[in-house]
Amino acid sequence: VNPAGKKDWRFKSGAAVAQIVPTSVGVIAVSLDNFVYNLAESGDVRWKKRLPGRPVAAAVANGNKVVVPVAGEVS
C-alpha cells in the first residue's frame, strides 16, 4: 500500500508470504509454499526458485545472492 492508501500492485503465491526483503535487485518474497520469488518494482515476477524444504529463518540478501535457511533437507 502506497502513502496515499492505494495498492500499487498485487502478488499471488501458492501460500502465505512469510517474509519480504527489499534488495538492490528487487523485492525478495519467501513463501510458505517453499518458493522464493524475486519481484520487480512493478510487481512482475522476475524469477522464482523452489526451496528443498520449508523456510525456517529470515532470508539474508547480499548483492545479487539470497540465502534462505530451510528445514526438511539434510544438505
Tab-separated table of C-alpha atoms in Angstrom:
chain	number	residue	atom	x	y	z
A	1	VAL	CA	0.000	0.000	0.000
A	2	ASN	CA	1.432	3.355	-1.004
A	3	PRO	CA	1.340	6.509	1.173
A	4	ALA	CA	-1.984	7.523	-0.438
A	5	GLY	CA	-3.549	4.295	0.860
A	6	LYS	CA	-3.915	2.615	-2.552
A	7	LYS	CA	-2.443	-0.707	-3.657
A	8	ASP	CA	0.377	-0.278	-6.168
A	9	TRP	CA	0.299	-3.938	-7.237
A	10	ARG	CA	-0.739	-7.352	-6.064
A	11	PHE	CA	1.324	-10.551	-5.884
A	12	LYS	CA	-0.140	-14.043	-5.697
A	13	SER	CA	1.807	-17.009	-4.357
A	14	GLY	CA	0.772	-20.575	-3.589
A	15	ALA	CA	0.744	-19.934	0.189
A	16	ALA	CA	1.233	-17.167	2.725
A	17	VAL	CA	4.265	-14.938	2.282
A	18	ALA	CA	6.465	-15.373	5.343
A	19	GLN	CA	8.969	-12.628	4.599
A	20	ILE	CA	9.594	-9.695	2.272
A	21	VAL	CA	13.150	-8.446	1.808
A	22	PRO	CA	13.829	-5.290	-0.233
A	23	THR	CA	17.165	-5.574	-2.075
A	24	SER	CA	19.112	-3.718	-4.736
A	25	VAL	CA	17.926	-6.300	-7.308
A	26	GLY	CA	14.200	-6.164	-6.453
A	27	VAL	CA	11.963	-7.457	-3.703
A	28	ILE	CA	12.552	-10.980	-2.396
A	29	ALA	CA	9.413	-12.751	-1.163
A	30	VAL	CA	9.768	-16.000	0.794
A	31	SER	CA	6.566	-18.019	0.690
A	32	LEU	CA	5.401	-20.949	2.793
A	33	ASP	CA	4.830	-22.904	-0.434
A	34	ASN	CA	8.634	-23.484	-0.406
A	35	PHE	CA	9.376	-20.892	-3.092
A	36	VAL	CA	11.479	-17.740	-3.149
A	37	TYR	CA	10.356	-15.056	-5.580
A	38	ASN	CA	12.207	-12.040	-6.974
A	39	LEU	CA	9.756	-9.262	-7.806
A	40	ALA	CA	10.349	-6.170	-9.912
A	41	GLU	CA	9.126	-2.762	-8.721
A	42	SER	CA	6.096	-3.275	-10.983
A	43	GLY	CA	5.164	-6.473	-9.116
A	44	ASP	CA	6.146	-8.747	-12.004
A	45	VAL	CA	7.903	-11.983	-11.035
A	46	ARG	CA	11.484	-11.878	-12.363
A	47	TRP	CA	12.240	-15.388	-11.140
A	48	LYS	CA	11.120	-17.978	-8.639
A	49	LYS	CA	13.121	-20.797	-7.106
A	50	ARG	CA	11.778	-23.884	-5.350
A	51	LEU	CA	13.399	-24.497	-1.963
A	52	PRO	CA	14.338	-28.045	-0.891
A	53	GLY	CA	12.394	-27.611	2.376
A	54	ARG	CA	10.278	-25.257	4.472
A	55	PRO	CA	11.824	-21.819	5.186
A	56	VAL	CA	12.575	-21.648	8.932
A	57	ALA	CA	14.513	-18.416	9.451
A	58	ALA	CA	14.920	-14.977	7.953
A	59	ALA	CA	16.320	-14.721	4.448
A	60	VAL	CA	19.543	-12.774	4.036
A	61	ALA	CA	20.311	-10.857	0.841
A	62	ASN	CA	23.785	-9.625	-0.077
A	63	GLY	CA	24.266	-8.105	-3.505
A	64	ASN	CA	22.724	-10.492	-6.018
A	65	LYS	CA	22.716	-13.501	-3.643
A	66	VAL	CA	19.923	-14.656	-1.323
A	67	VAL	CA	20.263	-17.262	1.442
A	68	VAL	CA	17.140	-18.863	2.899
A	69	PRO	CA	17.589	-21.409	5.753
A	70	VAL	CA	15.250	-24.393	5.322
A	71	ALA	CA	14.195	-27.478	7.306
A	72	GLY	CA	13.460	-30.881	5.861
A	73	GLU	CA	16.597	-31.400	3.803
A	74	VAL	CA	19.899	-32.809	5.011
A	75	SER	CA	22.091	-30.861	2.577
